[in-house]
Tab-separated table of C-alpha atoms in Angstrom:
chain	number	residue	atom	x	y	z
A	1	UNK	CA	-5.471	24.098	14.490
A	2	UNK	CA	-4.485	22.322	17.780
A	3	UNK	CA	-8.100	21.756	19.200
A	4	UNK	CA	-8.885	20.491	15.053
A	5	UNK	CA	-5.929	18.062	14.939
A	6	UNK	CA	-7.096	16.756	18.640
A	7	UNK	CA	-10.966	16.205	17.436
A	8	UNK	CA	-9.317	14.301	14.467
A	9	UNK	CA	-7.061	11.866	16.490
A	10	UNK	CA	-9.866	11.408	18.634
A	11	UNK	CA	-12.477	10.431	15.320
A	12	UNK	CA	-9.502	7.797	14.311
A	13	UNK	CA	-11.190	5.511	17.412
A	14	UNK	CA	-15.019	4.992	15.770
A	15	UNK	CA	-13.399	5.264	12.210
A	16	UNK	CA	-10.852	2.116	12.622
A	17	UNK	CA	-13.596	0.601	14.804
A	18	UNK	CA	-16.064	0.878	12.325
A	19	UNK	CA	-13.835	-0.605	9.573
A	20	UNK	CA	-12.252	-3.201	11.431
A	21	UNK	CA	-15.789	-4.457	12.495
A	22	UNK	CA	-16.969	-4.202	8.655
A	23	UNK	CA	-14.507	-6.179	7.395
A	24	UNK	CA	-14.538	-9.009	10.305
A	25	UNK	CA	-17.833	-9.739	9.773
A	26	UNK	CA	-17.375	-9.705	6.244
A	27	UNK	CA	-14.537	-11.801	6.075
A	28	UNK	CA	-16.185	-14.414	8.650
A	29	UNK	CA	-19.332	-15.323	6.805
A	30	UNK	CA	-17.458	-15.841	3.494
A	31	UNK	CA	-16.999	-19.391	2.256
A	32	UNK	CA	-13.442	-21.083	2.062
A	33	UNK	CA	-11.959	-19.737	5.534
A	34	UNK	CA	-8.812	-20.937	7.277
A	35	UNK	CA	-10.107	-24.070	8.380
A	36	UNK	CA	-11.611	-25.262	4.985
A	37	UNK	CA	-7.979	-24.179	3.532
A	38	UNK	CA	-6.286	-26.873	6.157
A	39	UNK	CA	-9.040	-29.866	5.159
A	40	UNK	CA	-8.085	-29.182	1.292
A	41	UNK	CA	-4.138	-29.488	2.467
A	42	UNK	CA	-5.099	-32.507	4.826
A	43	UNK	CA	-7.137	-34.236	2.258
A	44	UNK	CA	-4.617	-33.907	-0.550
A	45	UNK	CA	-1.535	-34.759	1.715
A	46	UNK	CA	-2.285	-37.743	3.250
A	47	UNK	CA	-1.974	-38.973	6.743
A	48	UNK	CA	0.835	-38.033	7.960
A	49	UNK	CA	0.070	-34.321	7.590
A	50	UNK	CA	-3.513	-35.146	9.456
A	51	UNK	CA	-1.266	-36.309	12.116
A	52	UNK	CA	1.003	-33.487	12.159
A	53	UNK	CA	-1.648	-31.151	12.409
A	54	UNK	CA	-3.976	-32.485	14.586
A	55	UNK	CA	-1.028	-32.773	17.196
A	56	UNK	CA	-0.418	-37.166	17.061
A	57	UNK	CA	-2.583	-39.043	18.989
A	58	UNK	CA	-4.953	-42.062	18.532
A	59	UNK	CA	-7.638	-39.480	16.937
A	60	UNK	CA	-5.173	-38.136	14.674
A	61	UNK	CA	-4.385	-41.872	13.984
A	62	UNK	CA	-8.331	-42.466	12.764
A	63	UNK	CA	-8.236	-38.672	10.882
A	64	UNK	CA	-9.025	-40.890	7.082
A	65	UNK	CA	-11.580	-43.455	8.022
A	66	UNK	CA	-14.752	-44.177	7.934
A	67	UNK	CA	-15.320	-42.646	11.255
A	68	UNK	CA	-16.107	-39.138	9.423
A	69	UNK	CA	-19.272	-37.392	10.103
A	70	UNK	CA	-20.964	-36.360	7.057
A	71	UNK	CA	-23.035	-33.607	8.812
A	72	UNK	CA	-20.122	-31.419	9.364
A	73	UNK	CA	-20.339	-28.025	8.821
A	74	UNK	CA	-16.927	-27.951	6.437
A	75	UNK	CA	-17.691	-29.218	3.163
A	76	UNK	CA	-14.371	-30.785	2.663
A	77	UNK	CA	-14.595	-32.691	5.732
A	78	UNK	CA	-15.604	-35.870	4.442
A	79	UNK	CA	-13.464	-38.792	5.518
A	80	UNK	CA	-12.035	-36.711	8.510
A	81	UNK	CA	-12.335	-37.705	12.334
A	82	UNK	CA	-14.991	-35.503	13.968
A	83	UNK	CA	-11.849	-34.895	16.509
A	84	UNK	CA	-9.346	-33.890	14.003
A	85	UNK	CA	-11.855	-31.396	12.603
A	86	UNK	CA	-12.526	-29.860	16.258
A	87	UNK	CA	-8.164	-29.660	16.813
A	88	UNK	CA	-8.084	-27.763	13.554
A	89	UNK	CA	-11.045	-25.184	14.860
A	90	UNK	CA	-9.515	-25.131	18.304
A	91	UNK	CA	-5.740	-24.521	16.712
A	92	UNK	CA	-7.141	-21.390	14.535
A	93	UNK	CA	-9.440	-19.907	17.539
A	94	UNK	CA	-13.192	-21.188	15.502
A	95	UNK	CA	-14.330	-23.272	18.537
A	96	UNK	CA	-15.040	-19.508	19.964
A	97	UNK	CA	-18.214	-18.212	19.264
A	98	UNK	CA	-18.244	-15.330	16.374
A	99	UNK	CA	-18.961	-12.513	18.997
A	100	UNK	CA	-16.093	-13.789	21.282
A	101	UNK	CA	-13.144	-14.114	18.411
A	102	UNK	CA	-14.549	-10.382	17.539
A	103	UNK	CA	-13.919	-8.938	21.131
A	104	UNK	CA	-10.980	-10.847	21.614
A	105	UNK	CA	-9.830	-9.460	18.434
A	106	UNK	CA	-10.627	-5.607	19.469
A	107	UNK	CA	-8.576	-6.153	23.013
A	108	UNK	CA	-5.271	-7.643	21.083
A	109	UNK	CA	-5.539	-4.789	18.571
A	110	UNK	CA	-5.760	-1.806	21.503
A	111	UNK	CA	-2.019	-3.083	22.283
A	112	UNK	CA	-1.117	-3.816	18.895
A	113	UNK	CA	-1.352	-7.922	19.545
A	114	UNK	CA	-2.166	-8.657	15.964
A	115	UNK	CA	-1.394	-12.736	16.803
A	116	UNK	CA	0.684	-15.270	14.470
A	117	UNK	CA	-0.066	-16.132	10.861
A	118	UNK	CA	-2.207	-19.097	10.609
A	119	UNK	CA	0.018	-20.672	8.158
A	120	UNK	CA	3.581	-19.151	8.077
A	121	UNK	CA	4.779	-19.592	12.032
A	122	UNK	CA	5.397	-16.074	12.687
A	123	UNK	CA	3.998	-13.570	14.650
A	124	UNK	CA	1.808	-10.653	12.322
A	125	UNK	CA	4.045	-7.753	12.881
A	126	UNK	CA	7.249	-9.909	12.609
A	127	UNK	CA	5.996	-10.774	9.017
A	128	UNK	CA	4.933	-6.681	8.637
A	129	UNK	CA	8.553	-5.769	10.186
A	130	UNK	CA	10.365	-8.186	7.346
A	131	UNK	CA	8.128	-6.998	4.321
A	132	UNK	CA	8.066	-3.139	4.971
A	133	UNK	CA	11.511	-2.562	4.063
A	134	UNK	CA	10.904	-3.302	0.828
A	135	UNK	CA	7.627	-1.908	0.187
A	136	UNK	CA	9.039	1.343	1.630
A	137	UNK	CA	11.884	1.676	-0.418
A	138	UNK	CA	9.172	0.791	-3.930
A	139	UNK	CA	7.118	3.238	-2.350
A	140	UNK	CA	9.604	5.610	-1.232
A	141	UNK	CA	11.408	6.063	-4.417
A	142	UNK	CA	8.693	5.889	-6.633
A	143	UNK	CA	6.502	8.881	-4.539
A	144	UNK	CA	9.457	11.170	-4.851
A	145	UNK	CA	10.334	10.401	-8.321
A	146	UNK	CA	6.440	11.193	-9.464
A	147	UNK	CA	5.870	14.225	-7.138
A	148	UNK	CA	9.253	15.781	-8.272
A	149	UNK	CA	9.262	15.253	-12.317
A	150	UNK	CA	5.411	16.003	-12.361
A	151	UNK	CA	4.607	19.378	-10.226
A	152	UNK	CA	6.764	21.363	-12.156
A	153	UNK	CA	6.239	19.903	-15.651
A	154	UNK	CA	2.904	20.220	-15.140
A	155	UNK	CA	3.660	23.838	-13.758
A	156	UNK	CA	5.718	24.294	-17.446
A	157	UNK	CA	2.733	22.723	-19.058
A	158	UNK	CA	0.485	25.464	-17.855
A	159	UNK	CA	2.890	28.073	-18.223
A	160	UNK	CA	3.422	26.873	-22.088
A	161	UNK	CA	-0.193	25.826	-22.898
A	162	UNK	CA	-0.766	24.834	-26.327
A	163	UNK	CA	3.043	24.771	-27.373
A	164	UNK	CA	4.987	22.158	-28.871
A	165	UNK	CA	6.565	21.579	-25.445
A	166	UNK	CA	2.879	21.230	-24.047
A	167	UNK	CA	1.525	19.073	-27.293
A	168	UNK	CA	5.145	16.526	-26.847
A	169	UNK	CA	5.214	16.214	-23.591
A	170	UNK	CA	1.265	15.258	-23.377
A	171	UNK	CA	1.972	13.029	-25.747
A	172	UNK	CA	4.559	10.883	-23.703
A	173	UNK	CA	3.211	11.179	-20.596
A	174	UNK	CA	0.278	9.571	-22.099
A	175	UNK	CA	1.976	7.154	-24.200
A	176	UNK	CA	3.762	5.712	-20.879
A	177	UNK	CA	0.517	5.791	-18.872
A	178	UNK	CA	-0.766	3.178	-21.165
A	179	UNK	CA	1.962	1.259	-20.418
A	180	UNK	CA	0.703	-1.428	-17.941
A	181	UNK	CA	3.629	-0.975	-15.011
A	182	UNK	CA	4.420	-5.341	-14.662
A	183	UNK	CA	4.624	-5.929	-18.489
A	184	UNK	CA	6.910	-2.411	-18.820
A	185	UNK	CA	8.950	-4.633	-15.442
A	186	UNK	CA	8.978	-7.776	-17.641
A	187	UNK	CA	10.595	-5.789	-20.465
A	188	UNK	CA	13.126	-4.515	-18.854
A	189	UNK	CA	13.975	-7.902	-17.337
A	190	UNK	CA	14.342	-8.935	-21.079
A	191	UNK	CA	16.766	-6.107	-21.987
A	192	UNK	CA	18.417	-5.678	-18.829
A	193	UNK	CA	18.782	-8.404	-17.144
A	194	UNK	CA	20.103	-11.076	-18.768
A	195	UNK	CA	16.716	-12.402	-19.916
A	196	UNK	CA	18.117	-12.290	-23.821
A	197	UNK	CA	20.270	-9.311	-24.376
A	198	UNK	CA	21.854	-7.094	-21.533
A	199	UNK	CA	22.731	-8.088	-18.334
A	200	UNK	CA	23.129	-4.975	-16.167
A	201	UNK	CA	21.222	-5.078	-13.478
A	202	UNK	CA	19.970	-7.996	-11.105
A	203	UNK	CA	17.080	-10.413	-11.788
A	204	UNK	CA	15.760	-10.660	-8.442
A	205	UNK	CA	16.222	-9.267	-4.460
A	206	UNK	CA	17.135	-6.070	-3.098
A	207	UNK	CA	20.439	-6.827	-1.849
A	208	UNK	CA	23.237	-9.153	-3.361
A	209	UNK	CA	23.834	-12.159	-1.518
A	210	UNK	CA	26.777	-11.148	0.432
A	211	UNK	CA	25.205	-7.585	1.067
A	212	UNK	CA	26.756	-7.622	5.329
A	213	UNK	CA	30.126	-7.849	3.820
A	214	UNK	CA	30.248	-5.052	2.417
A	215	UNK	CA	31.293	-1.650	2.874
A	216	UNK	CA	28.916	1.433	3.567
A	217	UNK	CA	29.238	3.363	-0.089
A	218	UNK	CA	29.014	-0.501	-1.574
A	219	UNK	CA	26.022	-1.257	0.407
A	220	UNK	CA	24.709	1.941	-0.940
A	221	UNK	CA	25.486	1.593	-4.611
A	222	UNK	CA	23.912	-2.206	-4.138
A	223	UNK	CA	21.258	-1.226	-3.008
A	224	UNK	CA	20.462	1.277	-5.879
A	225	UNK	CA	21.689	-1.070	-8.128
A	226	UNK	CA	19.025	-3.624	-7.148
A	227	UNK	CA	15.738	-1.140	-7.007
A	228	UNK	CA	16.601	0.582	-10.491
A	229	UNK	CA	14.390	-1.524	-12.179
A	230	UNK	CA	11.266	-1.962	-9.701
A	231	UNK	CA	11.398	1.876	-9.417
A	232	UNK	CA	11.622	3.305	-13.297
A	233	UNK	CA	8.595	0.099	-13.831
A	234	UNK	CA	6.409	1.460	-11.111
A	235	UNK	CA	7.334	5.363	-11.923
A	236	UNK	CA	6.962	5.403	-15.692
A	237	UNK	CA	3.526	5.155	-15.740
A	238	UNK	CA	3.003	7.357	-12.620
A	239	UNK	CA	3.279	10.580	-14.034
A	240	UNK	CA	0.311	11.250	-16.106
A	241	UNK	CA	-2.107	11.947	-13.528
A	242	UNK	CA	-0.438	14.107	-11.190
A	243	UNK	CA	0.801	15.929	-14.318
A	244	UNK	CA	-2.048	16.839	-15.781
A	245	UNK	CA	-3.600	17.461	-12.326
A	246	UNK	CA	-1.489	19.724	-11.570
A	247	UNK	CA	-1.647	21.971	-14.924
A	248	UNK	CA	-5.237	21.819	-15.065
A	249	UNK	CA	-5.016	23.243	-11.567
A	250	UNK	CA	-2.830	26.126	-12.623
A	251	UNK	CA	-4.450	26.849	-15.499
A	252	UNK	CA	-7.428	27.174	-13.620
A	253	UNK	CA	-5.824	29.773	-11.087
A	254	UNK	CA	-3.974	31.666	-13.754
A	255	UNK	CA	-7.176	32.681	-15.261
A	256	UNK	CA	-8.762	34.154	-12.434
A	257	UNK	CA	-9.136	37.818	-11.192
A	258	UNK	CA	-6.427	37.808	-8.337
A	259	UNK	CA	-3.721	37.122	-10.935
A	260	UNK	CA	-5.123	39.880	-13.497
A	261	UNK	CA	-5.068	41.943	-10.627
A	262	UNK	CA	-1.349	40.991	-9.353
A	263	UNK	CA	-0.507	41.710	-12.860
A	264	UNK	CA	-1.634	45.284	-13.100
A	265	UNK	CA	0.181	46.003	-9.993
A	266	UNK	CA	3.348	45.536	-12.104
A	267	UNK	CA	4.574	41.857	-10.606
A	268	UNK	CA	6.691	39.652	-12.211
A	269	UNK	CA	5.125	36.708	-14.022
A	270	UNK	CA	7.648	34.590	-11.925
A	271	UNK	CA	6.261	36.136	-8.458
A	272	UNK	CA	2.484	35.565	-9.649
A	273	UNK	CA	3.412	31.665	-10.120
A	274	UNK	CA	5.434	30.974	-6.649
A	275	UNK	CA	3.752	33.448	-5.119
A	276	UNK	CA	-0.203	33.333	-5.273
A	277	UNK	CA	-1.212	30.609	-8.075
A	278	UNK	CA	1.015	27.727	-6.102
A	279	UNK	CA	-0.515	27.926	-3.082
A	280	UNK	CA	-4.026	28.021	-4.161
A	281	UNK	CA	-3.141	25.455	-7.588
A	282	UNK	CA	-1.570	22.871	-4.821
A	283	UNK	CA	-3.898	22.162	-3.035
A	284	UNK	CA	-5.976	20.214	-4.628
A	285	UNK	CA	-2.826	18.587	-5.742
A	286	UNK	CA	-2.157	17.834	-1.708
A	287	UNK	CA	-5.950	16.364	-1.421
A	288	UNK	CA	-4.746	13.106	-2.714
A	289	UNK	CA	-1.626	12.679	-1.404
A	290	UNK	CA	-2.476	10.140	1.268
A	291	UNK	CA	-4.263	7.935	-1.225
A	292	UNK	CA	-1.395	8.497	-3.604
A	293	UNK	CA	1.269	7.359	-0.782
A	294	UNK	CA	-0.680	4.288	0.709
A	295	UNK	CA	-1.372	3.080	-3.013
A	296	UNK	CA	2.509	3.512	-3.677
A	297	UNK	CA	4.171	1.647	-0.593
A	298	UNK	CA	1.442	-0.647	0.088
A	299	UNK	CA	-1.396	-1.455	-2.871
A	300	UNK	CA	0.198	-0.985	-5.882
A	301	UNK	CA	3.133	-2.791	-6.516
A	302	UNK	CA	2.428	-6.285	-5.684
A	303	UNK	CA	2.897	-7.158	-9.293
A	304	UNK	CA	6.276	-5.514	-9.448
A	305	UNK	CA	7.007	-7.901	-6.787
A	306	UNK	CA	6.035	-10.615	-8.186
A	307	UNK	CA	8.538	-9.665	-11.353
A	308	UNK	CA	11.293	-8.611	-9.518
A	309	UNK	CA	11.001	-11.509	-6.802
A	310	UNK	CA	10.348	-9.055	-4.081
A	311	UNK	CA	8.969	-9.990	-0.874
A	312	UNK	CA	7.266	-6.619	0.300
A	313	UNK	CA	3.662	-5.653	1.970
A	314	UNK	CA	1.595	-5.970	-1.331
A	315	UNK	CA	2.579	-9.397	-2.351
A	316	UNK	CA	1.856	-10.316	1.599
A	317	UNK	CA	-1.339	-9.159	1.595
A	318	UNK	CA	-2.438	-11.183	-1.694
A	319	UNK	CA	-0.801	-14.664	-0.427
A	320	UNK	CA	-2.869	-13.674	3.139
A	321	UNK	CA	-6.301	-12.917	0.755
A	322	UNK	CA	-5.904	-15.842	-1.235
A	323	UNK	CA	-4.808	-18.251	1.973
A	324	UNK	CA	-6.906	-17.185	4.205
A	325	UNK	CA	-5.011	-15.977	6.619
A	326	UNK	CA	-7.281	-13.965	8.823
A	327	UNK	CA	-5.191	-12.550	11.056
A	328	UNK	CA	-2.312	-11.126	8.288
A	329	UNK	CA	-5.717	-10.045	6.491
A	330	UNK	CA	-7.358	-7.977	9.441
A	331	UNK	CA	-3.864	-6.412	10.925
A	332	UNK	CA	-2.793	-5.003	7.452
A	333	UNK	CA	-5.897	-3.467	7.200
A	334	UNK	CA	-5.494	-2.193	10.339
A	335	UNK	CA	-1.968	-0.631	9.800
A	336	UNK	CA	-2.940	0.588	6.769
A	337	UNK	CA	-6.085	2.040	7.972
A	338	UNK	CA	-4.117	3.794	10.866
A	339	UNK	CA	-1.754	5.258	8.800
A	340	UNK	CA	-4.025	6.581	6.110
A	341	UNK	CA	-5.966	8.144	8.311
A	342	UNK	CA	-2.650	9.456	10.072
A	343	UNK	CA	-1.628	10.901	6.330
A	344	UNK	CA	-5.199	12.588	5.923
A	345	UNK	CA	-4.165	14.548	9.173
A	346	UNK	CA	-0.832	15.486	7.399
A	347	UNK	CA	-3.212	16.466	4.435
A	348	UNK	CA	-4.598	19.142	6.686
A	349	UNK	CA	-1.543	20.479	7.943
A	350	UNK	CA	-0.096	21.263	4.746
A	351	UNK	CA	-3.055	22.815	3.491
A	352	UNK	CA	-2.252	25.318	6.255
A	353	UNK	CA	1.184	25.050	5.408
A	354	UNK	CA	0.416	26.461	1.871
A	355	UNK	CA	-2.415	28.734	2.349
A	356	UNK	CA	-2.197	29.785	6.001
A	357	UNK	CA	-5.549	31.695	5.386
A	358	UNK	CA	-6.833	27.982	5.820
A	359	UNK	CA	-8.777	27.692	9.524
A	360	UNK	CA	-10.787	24.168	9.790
A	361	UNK	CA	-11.283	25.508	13.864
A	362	UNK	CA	-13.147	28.665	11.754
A	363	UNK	CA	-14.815	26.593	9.412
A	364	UNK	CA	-16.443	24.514	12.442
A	365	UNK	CA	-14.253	21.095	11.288
């Protein structure tokens, strides 16, 4: 398993190569880019935001004349001193060549020198380091909520197949599934929090105001107080597929000849279950736990954000997408590339946890 996990961390190199180069190249020839973004702003503020941006200066003085060329490449350009338009490239790294912004950006990311954001004055990982709090505790919550209501009803579900408990139960999960997770968020914000009838919890944030002042066990009970409602919106409609996952899996090992067999040697129905069907019915159950996790603390709940005024790692990467903000865009792929690919390793290593007759070094991995 050693010499497997070693080949694996060594394939991470040409996989996050491979995607980081994909998506630069994508992302580069696509229309509307960073500096397109700052003409808009510049045209539609005026000049004194030309001359703040272009740094002062007798050019920025002449950025809305008639000295504009109207070859330039940027088709918002119009109006704008050739100069101005060359301080804006030279401010967001475009004077480069493509191929030299692209190795420049493969040395910074070796160290983990993902730059500043374009447009919010702070350094990438400072802006990762404030959002991840709260997409961890979404994603935290949410993950063990799922994974711990869902194995074992879906473990009942199996066990009880075709019984009232199975036909109810079904019926819920899939009730709440339909449930779209930001209107169920809205909702609750209507009942719950002062948006018409109760007002229990908090509207927005994940700490009260004065949140330092407080004692441990308050900061605690504040804390819970304030994710309640982000967590039951995201969770709610989370069970359904794991669920039923997870009894079709058992249902599919309870029918095979290893348990007729453990049967007729006189074990309990109890001992069958734990075990030899869980190890075996769990595992594809543990395939898609990575996806599951990354979707939960970093893809999914940017809505729930939104709603609950939450300023985590999903609604980052939107305002980045929708800004343009190249270098927020290219390092959260990066982390999140990283760590999926870390999670897939932690895939493997509870499939031998499970089932130790497992061996990927057997199997020629």
């Amino acid at each position: 398993m050693a010499s497997y996990l070693a080949r694996r961390l060594l394939l991470l190199i040409p996989t996050l190569w491979a995607i980081i180069t994909i998506n630069f190249f994508i992302v580069q020839i696509a229309p509307g880019g960073p500096v397109d973004q700052m003409i808009a702003n510049m045209q539609g503020l005026g000049d004194g935001a030309t001359a703040r941006v272009a740094g002062g200066g007798p050019q920025a003085g002449a950025a809305r004349g008639a000295g504009g060329p109207e070859t330039s490449k940027y088709r918002g350009a119009r109006g704008l001193d050739g100069e101005v338009v060359a301080e804006i490239e030279r401010r967001f790294g475009f004077d480069k060549p493509i191929g030299v912004r692209y190795l420049d950006m493969l040395k910074n990311y070796v160290t983990f020198n993902f730059g500043e954001s374009l447009f919010r004055g702070n350094t990438v990982l400072a802006l990762v380091k404030e959002r991840l709090p709260v997409s961890a505790s979404l994603g935290f919550w949410s993950t063990l909520i799922v994974y711990l209501v869902s194995i074992p009803l879906g473990i009942k579900k199996a066990v009880k197949n075709g019984s009232r408990f199975d036909a109810w139960t079904s019926t819920v999960i899939v009730l709440s599934h339909a449930i779209p997770a930001f209107l169920l968020a809205v909702l609750f914000i209507v009942l719950f929090s002062g948006g018409g009838f109760l007002k229990i919890f908090p509207l927005r944030g994940l700490f009260s105001a004065d949140f330092d002042a407080f004692t441990l066990p308050h900061k605690i009970v504040d804390y819970l107080w304030h994710i309640c409602l982000p967590v039951v919106s995201i969770t709610v409609g989370g069970f359904a597929g794991l669920t039923m996952l997870t009894k079709n899996s058992y249902l599919d090992e309870i029918h095979k000849q290893y348990v007729l067999t453990a049967r007729a040697k006189g074990l309990s129905e109890k001992a069958i279950l734990i075990k030899h069907v869980f190890r075996n019915a769990m595992l594809i159950v543990v395939a898609g736990f990575p996806a599951a996790l990354i979707a939960m603390f970093f893809t999914g709940n940017f809505l729930i954000e939104i709603v609950f005024s939450l300023n985590g790692l999903g609604l980052l990467g939107y305002e980045a997408v929708m800004q343009r903000d190249y270098p927020v865009i290219f390092a959260t792929l990066y982390i999140f590339t990283l760590v999926g690919l870390l999670l897939s390793l932690l895939r493997d290593f509870l499939y031998t946890v499970i089932d130790p007759r497992i061996d990927f070094e057997g199997r020629g991995a």
